Amino acid sequence: MFLEEYVAEEQRQPLRVELKGALPFSPAAPREIAELGLRIEDLPTPVMVLAADEIDHNATTVARWCVDQGVELAPHGKTTMAPSLWLRQLQAGAWGITVANEHQLAVALDAGVRRIQVATPIARPGAMAPVRDALQRGELDEALIWADSPAAVLAAGGSGPGPRIGVLVDVGSRGARTGVRSLADAARVADAVRDADGLALRGIGAYEGAVPGVHHDQRRLRAYLSDVVAAFHLVAPRVPTGTAVLSIGGSAGIAETVRLVREGLGDTSARVIVRSGVSIAHDDGYYEGMKEPALPLHAAVAVWGRVVSAPEPGLALVDVGRRDIGYDQGMPLVLGIHRGPQSVAAGARVTALDDQHAYLALDSGTASVEVGDLVEFGVSHPCTTFDRWPVIATVRHRGDPSAAIVGAIRTHF
């Protein structure tokens, strides 16, 4: 099945009420939701919504930037785990989709993604058998996996004739995440790939975001990327066919990372693949704070709740909690408080979250908040909000409780 067919079928499937986010729509199918005539203010809360126009803007913006920079895009699917959003990214020009574990890989294969990058070593022997089978059947056009040890290479290897899985040597840094710590280690991994059945060396992979202090000290970023380029120069001549791959770039500071990599490579030929996954949705906190002028992305995620208690001056409780919204990179941000068509408060902030409640501190002088008021929250680091919602409603834009619900997407975490 091709991804387009998978998404079309998903849009035809009735939503089951036990799926979080489906309650106001069940048993309608996602493609029928617009006909229900529902608005955000009609929905039970908490509820996550995505702004479709902002999703389109972000997908197009990143794809155009990649073309301008001469790089390919394999956005990290772990952010959304939503085949419909993967399809939007691919339609905008992405080369393929990146994943990080066997479950994500299985979802991507089942959905019909044709080009996949597994951007971490996978250590279970036999884990790559489904990839090899998909290549053999012609259901997968290209696969790239990462390895930082001969043991990981051995686990990924296969036997017999057929298409080979491409391997990128994972290049790390002391105190960081996975990845070789020296050129000698990189050479050992490259040699292991050469000697393995069913694998072919394709280049290197790297993730600058895990290097301690890299987002606040450009010297550390430069030092790490210098090591990455050195590893590329070591590995590239060993790549048996095609242009060697250099996979780099998370979602934070991607433009600067690519600039420095290009600077380090000089005239060296390289197939640079970037992996920004958050860019499809952006956020109002962590990534907004590091937004680069070259990539004017728009936040597309919101979680709405209702004030369920205002027990004392300066405090309101909203029915959005840790089970509903991410908080690993900072508390949710209050985007607005609404009573009917009016915005009724400013200066509110989330001070704490329980499982099902957000504590809103109201600044002195803020208009009173009443039980039943609708509160719109923005998020910081959208990945850990997406994974709480199997069904996500879509609107055209954020910020309006009377916005019409125009559809829904499914996630598969």
CSV table of C-alpha atoms in Angstrom, one decimal, residues 26-402:
chain,number,residue,atom,x,y,z
A,26,SER,CA,-17.4,9.2,17.1
A,27,PRO,CA,-18.6,7.3,15.1
A,28,ALA,CA,-17.9,9.7,12.3
A,29,ALA,CA,-14.8,9.2,10.1
A,30,PRO,CA,-12.2,12.0,10.0
A,31,ARG,CA,-13.3,12.9,6.5
A,32,GLU,CA,-16.9,13.4,7.7
A,33,ILE,CA,-16.0,15.7,10.6
A,34,ALA,CA,-16.3,19.0,8.8
A,35,GLU,CA,-20.0,18.1,8.0
A,36,LEU,CA,-20.8,17.9,11.7
A,37,GLY,CA,-20.6,21.7,12.0
A,38,LEU,CA,-18.7,21.6,15.3
A,39,ARG,CA,-16.6,24.4,16.7
A,40,ILE,CA,-13.8,24.4,19.4
A,41,GLU,CA,-16.3,25.8,21.9
A,42,ASP,CA,-18.6,22.8,21.3
A,43,LEU,CA,-16.0,20.2,22.2
A,44,PRO,CA,-15.5,18.4,25.5
A,45,THR,CA,-12.2,19.4,27.1
A,46,PRO,CA,-9.3,18.9,27.2
A,47,VAL,CA,-8.8,18.8,23.5
A,48,MET,CA,-5.8,19.2,21.2
A,49,VAL,CA,-6.1,21.0,17.9
A,50,LEU,CA,-3.8,21.6,15.0
A,51,ALA,CA,-4.0,24.7,12.8
A,52,ALA,CA,-4.0,23.3,9.2
A,53,ASP,CA,-2.9,26.5,7.6
A,54,GLU,CA,0.1,26.8,9.8
A,55,ILE,CA,1.0,23.1,9.1
A,56,ASP,CA,0.9,23.9,5.4
A,57,HIS,CA,3.0,27.0,5.9
A,58,ASN,CA,5.6,25.1,7.9
A,59,ALA,CA,5.9,22.2,5.5
A,60,THR,CA,6.3,24.5,2.5
A,61,THR,CA,8.7,26.8,4.3
A,62,VAL,CA,11.1,24.1,5.3
A,63,ALA,CA,11.0,22.3,2.0
A,64,ARG,CA,11.8,25.5,0.1
A,65,TRP,CA,14.6,26.3,2.5
A,66,CYS,CA,16.1,22.8,1.9
A,67,VAL,CA,16.0,23.4,-1.9
A,68,ASP,CA,17.7,26.7,-1.5
A,69,GLN,CA,20.4,25.2,0.6
A,70,GLY,CA,20.9,22.2,-1.6
A,71,VAL,CA,20.0,19.7,1.1
A,72,GLU,CA,17.5,16.9,1.4
A,73,LEU,CA,14.9,16.6,4.1
A,74,ALA,CA,14.0,13.5,6.0
A,75,PRO,CA,11.8,14.9,8.8
A,76,HIS,CA,11.8,12.9,12.1
A,77,GLY,CA,8.5,11.1,12.2
A,78,LYS,CA,8.7,10.6,16.0
A,79,THR,CA,7.4,14.2,16.5
A,80,THR,CA,3.9,13.5,15.2
A,81,MET,CA,3.7,9.7,14.4
A,82,ALA,CA,0.9,10.8,12.0
A,83,PRO,CA,1.1,9.4,8.5
A,84,SER,CA,-1.2,12.1,7.2
A,85,LEU,CA,1.4,14.7,8.3
A,86,TRP,CA,4.2,12.7,6.9
A,87,LEU,CA,2.4,12.7,3.6
A,88,ARG,CA,2.1,16.5,3.8
A,89,GLN,CA,5.8,16.8,4.3
A,90,LEU,CA,6.6,14.4,1.5
A,91,GLN,CA,4.2,16.2,-0.8
A,92,ALA,CA,6.0,19.5,0.0
A,93,GLY,CA,9.3,17.9,-1.1
A,94,ALA,CA,10.8,15.8,1.7
A,95,TRP,CA,13.0,12.9,0.6
A,96,GLY,CA,11.7,10.4,3.2
A,97,ILE,CA,10.9,10.0,6.9
A,98,THR,CA,13.2,9.4,9.8
A,99,VAL,CA,12.3,7.1,12.7
A,100,ALA,CA,14.0,6.1,16.0
A,101,ASN,CA,12.9,2.6,17.0
A,102,GLU,CA,11.3,-0.6,15.8
A,103,HIS,CA,7.7,0.5,16.5
A,104,GLN,CA,8.1,3.8,14.6
A,105,LEU,CA,9.8,1.8,11.8
A,106,ALA,CA,6.9,-0.7,11.7
A,107,VAL,CA,4.4,2.2,11.5
A,108,ALA,CA,6.3,3.8,8.6
A,109,LEU,CA,6.6,0.5,6.7
A,110,ASP,CA,3.0,-0.3,7.2
A,111,ALA,CA,1.9,3.1,6.1
A,112,GLY,CA,3.8,2.8,2.9
A,113,VAL,CA,6.7,5.3,3.4
A,114,ARG,CA,9.1,4.6,0.5
A,115,ARG,CA,12.3,6.1,2.0
A,116,ILE,CA,13.2,5.6,5.6
A,117,GLN,CA,16.1,6.6,7.8
A,118,VAL,CA,16.5,4.9,11.3
A,119,ALA,CA,18.5,7.6,13.1
A,120,THR,CA,19.8,5.6,16.0
A,121,PRO,CA,21.6,2.2,16.4
A,122,ILE,CA,19.2,-0.7,16.7
A,123,ALA,CA,20.8,-3.6,18.7
A,124,ARG,CA,18.2,-6.4,18.4
A,125,PRO,CA,19.4,-9.1,16.0
A,126,GLY,CA,16.9,-9.5,13.2
A,127,ALA,CA,15.3,-6.1,13.8
A,128,MET,CA,16.1,-5.0,10.2
A,129,ALA,CA,14.5,-8.1,8.6
A,130,PRO,CA,11.2,-6.2,7.8
A,131,VAL,CA,13.3,-3.5,6.1
A,132,ARG,CA,15.2,-6.1,4.0
A,133,ASP,CA,11.9,-7.8,3.1
A,134,ALA,CA,10.3,-4.5,2.0
A,135,LEU,CA,13.3,-3.7,-0.1
A,136,GLN,CA,13.1,-7.2,-1.7
A,137,ARG,CA,9.4,-6.8,-2.5
A,138,GLY,CA,9.9,-3.3,-4.0
A,139,GLU,CA,7.8,-1.7,-1.3
A,140,LEU,CA,10.7,0.4,0.0
A,141,ASP,CA,13.0,2.4,-2.3
A,142,GLU,CA,15.8,3.2,0.1
A,143,ALA,CA,16.7,2.6,3.7
A,144,LEU,CA,19.4,4.2,5.8
A,145,ILE,CA,20.2,2.9,9.3
A,146,TRP,CA,22.8,4.1,11.9
A,147,ALA,CA,25.5,2.1,13.7
A,148,ASP,CA,28.2,3.2,16.1
A,149,SER,CA,29.7,-0.2,16.9
A,150,PRO,CA,30.6,-3.5,15.1
A,151,ALA,CA,28.0,-5.1,17.4
A,152,ALA,CA,25.2,-2.9,16.0
A,153,VAL,CA,26.4,-3.7,12.5
A,154,LEU,CA,26.3,-7.4,13.3
A,155,ALA,CA,22.8,-7.1,14.6
A,156,ALA,CA,21.6,-5.3,11.4
A,157,GLY,CA,23.3,-7.7,9.0
A,158,GLY,CA,21.4,-10.2,6.9
A,159,SER,CA,22.2,-13.0,4.5
A,160,GLY,CA,21.5,-14.0,1.0
A,161,PRO,CA,21.2,-12.0,-2.2
A,162,GLY,CA,19.0,-8.9,-2.6
A,163,PRO,CA,19.1,-5.1,-2.0
A,164,ARG,CA,21.4,-3.9,0.7
A,165,ILE,CA,20.5,-1.7,3.6
A,166,GLY,CA,22.5,1.5,3.7
A,167,VAL,CA,24.5,2.2,6.9
A,168,LEU,CA,25.6,5.6,8.3
A,169,VAL,CA,28.3,5.6,10.9
A,170,ASP,CA,26.9,7.4,13.9
A,171,VAL,CA,29.3,10.2,15.0
A,172,GLY,CA,28.9,11.3,18.6
A,173,SER,CA,30.8,13.4,21.1
A,174,ARG,CA,32.1,12.9,24.6
A,175,GLY,CA,29.3,13.2,27.2
A,176,ALA,CA,26.7,13.2,24.4
A,177,ARG,CA,24.3,10.5,23.1
A,178,THR,CA,25.1,7.6,20.8
A,179,GLY,CA,27.9,7.8,18.3
A,180,VAL,CA,31.6,6.9,17.9
A,181,ARG,CA,34.0,9.0,20.0
A,182,SER,CA,37.0,8.8,17.7
A,183,LEU,CA,38.0,8.5,14.1
A,184,ALA,CA,39.5,5.1,14.9
A,185,ASP,CA,36.1,3.9,16.1
A,186,ALA,CA,34.5,5.3,13.0
A,187,ALA,CA,37.0,3.3,10.9
A,188,ARG,CA,36.2,0.1,12.8
A,189,VAL,CA,32.5,0.5,12.2
A,190,ALA,CA,33.0,1.2,8.5
A,191,ASP,CA,35.2,-1.9,8.2
A,192,ALA,CA,32.5,-3.9,10.0
A,193,VAL,CA,29.9,-2.7,7.4
A,194,ARG,CA,32.2,-3.6,4.6
A,195,ASP,CA,32.5,-7.2,5.9
A,196,ALA,CA,28.8,-7.6,6.8
A,197,ASP,CA,26.2,-9.4,4.6
A,198,GLY,CA,23.2,-7.4,3.4
A,199,LEU,CA,24.7,-4.0,4.3
A,200,ALA,CA,26.4,-1.2,2.4
A,201,LEU,CA,28.3,1.8,3.7
A,202,ARG,CA,26.5,5.1,2.8
A,203,GLY,CA,28.1,7.8,4.9
A,204,ILE,CA,27.7,9.2,8.4
A,205,GLY,CA,24.9,10.4,10.7
A,206,ALA,CA,25.2,12.9,13.5
A,207,TYR,CA,23.0,14.8,16.0
A,208,GLU,CA,24.4,18.1,17.3
A,209,GLY,CA,21.5,18.6,19.7
A,210,ALA,CA,22.7,16.1,22.2
A,211,VAL,CA,26.1,17.7,22.6
A,212,PRO,CA,26.2,19.4,26.1
A,213,GLY,CA,26.0,23.2,25.8
A,214,VAL,CA,25.9,23.3,22.0
A,215,HIS,CA,22.8,25.6,21.8
A,216,HIS,CA,24.4,28.2,24.0
A,217,ASP,CA,28.0,28.1,22.9
A,218,GLN,CA,28.8,28.2,19.2
A,219,ARG,CA,32.4,27.1,19.9
A,220,ARG,CA,31.1,23.7,21.1
A,221,LEU,CA,28.9,23.5,18.0
A,222,ARG,CA,31.8,24.3,15.7
A,223,ALA,CA,34.1,21.8,17.5
A,224,TYR,CA,31.5,19.0,17.2
A,225,LEU,CA,30.8,19.8,13.5
A,226,SER,CA,34.5,19.8,12.8
A,227,ASP,CA,34.7,16.3,14.2
A,228,VAL,CA,31.7,15.3,12.1
A,229,VAL,CA,33.3,16.7,8.9
A,230,ALA,CA,36.5,14.9,9.8
A,231,ALA,CA,34.6,11.6,10.1
A,232,PHE,CA,32.9,12.3,6.8
A,233,HIS,CA,36.2,12.7,5.1
A,234,LEU,CA,37.3,9.4,6.6
A,235,VAL,CA,34.2,7.4,5.7
A,236,ALA,CA,33.3,9.0,2.3
A,237,PRO,CA,36.1,7.4,0.3
A,238,ARG,CA,35.0,4.0,1.6
A,239,VAL,CA,31.4,4.4,0.2
A,240,PRO,CA,31.3,1.9,-2.6
A,241,THR,CA,28.7,3.6,-4.9
A,242,GLY,CA,27.0,7.0,-5.1
A,243,THR,CA,27.6,10.3,-3.2
A,244,ALA,CA,28.3,9.8,0.5
A,245,VAL,CA,25.5,10.9,2.8
A,246,LEU,CA,26.0,13.3,5.7
A,247,SER,CA,22.8,13.2,7.9
A,248,ILE,CA,22.8,16.1,10.4
A,249,GLY,CA,20.5,18.6,11.9
A,250,GLY,CA,17.7,18.4,14.5
A,251,SER,CA,15.1,21.1,14.8
A,252,ALA,CA,17.0,23.7,16.9
A,253,GLY,CA,19.4,25.9,15.0
A,254,ILE,CA,19.2,23.9,11.8
A,255,ALA,CA,20.1,26.8,9.5
A,256,GLU,CA,23.3,27.6,11.5
A,257,THR,CA,24.2,23.9,11.6
A,258,VAL,CA,23.9,23.5,7.8
A,259,ARG,CA,25.9,26.7,7.2
A,260,LEU,CA,28.8,25.4,9.4
A,261,VAL,CA,28.7,21.9,7.8
A,262,ARG,CA,28.8,23.4,4.3
A,263,GLU,CA,31.7,25.7,5.5
A,264,GLY,CA,33.6,22.7,6.8
A,265,LEU,CA,33.0,20.6,3.7
A,266,GLY,CA,34.2,23.2,1.3
A,267,ASP,CA,34.1,21.8,-2.2
A,268,THR,CA,33.7,18.2,-1.0
A,269,SER,CA,30.7,16.5,-2.6
A,270,ALA,CA,28.2,15.3,0.0
A,271,ARG,CA,24.6,14.4,0.0
A,272,VAL,CA,23.4,16.3,3.1
A,273,ILE,CA,20.2,15.2,4.7
A,274,VAL,CA,18.5,17.1,7.5
A,275,ARG,CA,16.0,15.7,9.9
A,276,SER,CA,13.9,18.5,11.5
A,277,GLY,CA,10.7,16.9,12.7
A,278,VAL,CA,9.4,19.7,15.0
A,279,SER,CA,9.4,22.1,12.1
A,280,ILE,CA,6.0,20.8,10.8
A,281,ALA,CA,4.3,22.0,14.0
A,282,HIS,CA,6.8,24.4,15.7
A,283,ASP,CA,5.8,25.6,19.2
A,284,ASP,CA,5.3,28.7,21.4
A,285,GLY,CA,8.3,28.0,23.8
A,286,TYR,CA,11.5,26.2,23.4
A,287,TYR,CA,11.8,26.2,19.6
A,288,GLU,CA,10.1,29.6,19.2
A,289,GLY,CA,12.9,30.9,21.4
A,290,MET,CA,15.5,29.6,19.0
A,291,LYS,CA,13.7,30.4,15.7
A,292,GLU,CA,16.0,31.5,12.9
A,293,PRO,CA,15.2,34.3,10.4
A,294,ALA,CA,15.8,31.9,7.5
A,295,LEU,CA,12.9,29.7,8.8
A,296,PRO,CA,9.9,31.8,9.8
A,297,LEU,CA,7.9,28.9,11.2
A,298,HIS,CA,4.4,29.3,12.9
A,299,ALA,CA,3.2,27.4,16.0
A,300,ALA,CA,0.4,25.1,14.9
A,301,VAL,CA,-0.4,23.2,18.2
A,302,ALA,CA,-2.9,24.2,20.9
A,303,VAL,CA,-4.6,22.4,23.7
A,304,TRP,CA,-7.9,23.9,24.9
A,305,GLY,CA,-9.4,23.5,28.4
A,306,ARG,CA,-12.1,24.9,30.6
A,307,VAL,CA,-11.8,26.6,34.0
A,308,VAL,CA,-13.4,24.1,36.3
A,309,SER,CA,-12.7,26.0,39.6
A,310,ALA,CA,-11.7,29.5,40.7
A,311,PRO,CA,-11.5,28.8,44.5
A,312,GLU,CA,-9.6,31.9,45.6
A,313,PRO,CA,-8.4,35.2,44.2
A,314,GLY,CA,-5.5,34.9,41.8
A,315,LEU,CA,-6.0,31.1,41.2
A,316,ALA,CA,-7.9,29.2,38.6
A,317,LEU,CA,-7.9,25.4,37.8
A,318,VAL,CA,-8.2,24.2,34.2
A,319,ASP,CA,-9.0,20.7,33.1
A,320,VAL,CA,-5.7,20.2,31.3
A,321,GLY,CA,-3.0,18.2,33.0
A,322,ARG,CA,0.1,16.1,32.6
A,323,ARG,CA,-1.9,13.5,30.8
A,324,ASP,CA,-2.9,16.0,28.1
A,325,ILE,CA,0.0,18.4,27.4
A,326,GLY,CA,3.8,18.2,27.4
A,327,TYR,CA,5.8,20.0,30.1
A,328,ASP,CA,9.3,18.5,29.7
A,329,GLN,CA,10.7,21.8,28.2
A,330,GLY,CA,8.7,24.2,30.2
A,331,MET,CA,5.1,24.7,31.4
A,332,PRO,CA,2.3,25.3,28.9
A,333,LEU,CA,1.8,28.9,27.9
A,334,VAL,CA,-1.5,30.6,28.2
A,335,LEU,CA,-2.4,32.0,24.8
A,336,GLY,CA,-5.8,33.3,25.7
A,337,ILE,CA,-8.8,33.0,28.0
A,338,HIS,CA,-12.2,33.4,26.4
A,339,ARG,CA,-15.8,33.9,27.5
A,340,GLY,CA,-18.0,33.5,24.5
A,341,PRO,CA,-16.6,35.8,21.8
A,342,GLN,CA,-14.6,38.0,24.2
A,343,SER,CA,-11.0,37.6,25.5
A,344,VAL,CA,-11.4,38.1,29.3
A,345,ALA,CA,-8.0,37.9,30.9
A,346,ALA,CA,-4.3,38.5,30.4
A,347,GLY,CA,-1.3,37.9,32.6
A,348,ALA,CA,-2.1,34.3,33.4
A,349,ARG,CA,0.5,31.6,33.7
A,350,VAL,CA,0.7,28.0,34.5
A,351,THR,CA,2.6,27.4,37.8
A,352,ALA,CA,2.0,23.6,38.2
A,353,LEU,CA,0.3,20.6,36.6
A,354,ASP,CA,-1.4,17.6,38.2
A,355,ASP,CA,-2.5,14.6,36.2
A,356,GLN,CA,-5.8,16.3,35.1
A,357,HIS,CA,-5.4,20.0,36.2
A,358,ALA,CA,-3.4,23.1,35.4
A,359,TYR,CA,-2.9,25.7,38.1
A,360,LEU,CA,-3.3,29.2,36.6
A,361,ALA,CA,-1.8,32.1,38.5
A,362,LEU,CA,-3.6,35.3,37.7
A,363,ASP,CA,-1.6,38.5,37.9
A,364,SER,CA,-3.1,41.3,40.1
A,365,GLY,CA,-5.3,43.6,38.0
A,366,THR,CA,-6.3,40.7,35.7
A,367,ALA,CA,-10.0,40.5,35.0
A,368,SER,CA,-11.7,37.8,36.9
A,369,VAL,CA,-11.8,34.3,35.5
A,370,GLU,CA,-15.0,32.4,35.8
A,371,VAL,CA,-15.9,28.7,35.8
A,372,GLY,CA,-16.6,27.7,32.2
A,373,ASP,CA,-14.1,30.1,30.6
A,374,LEU,CA,-12.2,28.5,27.7
A,375,VAL,CA,-8.4,28.6,27.9
A,376,GLU,CA,-6.0,28.0,25.0
A,377,PHE,CA,-2.6,26.7,25.8
A,378,GLY,CA,0.5,26.7,23.6
A,379,VAL,CA,3.2,24.1,24.1
A,380,SER,CA,7.0,24.0,24.4
A,381,HIS,CA,8.5,21.0,22.6
A,382,PRO,CA,5.4,19.6,20.7
A,383,CYS,CA,6.6,16.0,20.5
A,384,THR,CA,5.4,15.2,24.1
A,385,THR,CA,2.0,16.7,23.4
A,386,PHE,CA,1.3,14.8,20.2
A,387,ASP,CA,2.0,11.4,21.9
A,388,ARG,CA,-1.0,12.0,24.3
A,389,TRP,CA,-3.6,12.2,21.5
A,390,PRO,CA,-4.5,9.4,19.2
A,391,VAL,CA,-7.1,11.7,17.5
A,392,ILE,CA,-6.3,15.4,16.9
A,393,ALA,CA,-8.9,17.8,15.6
A,394,THR,CA,-7.9,20.3,12.9
A,395,VAL,CA,-9.0,23.9,12.4
A,396,ARG,CA,-7.7,26.5,9.9
A,397,HIS,CA,-6.1,28.9,12.5
A,398,ARG,CA,-5.5,29.0,16.3
A,399,GLY,CA,-6.8,31.6,18.7
A,400,ASP,CA,-10.6,31.5,18.1
A,401,PRO,CA,-12.9,29.3,20.2
A,402,SER,CA,-15.5,29.7,17.5
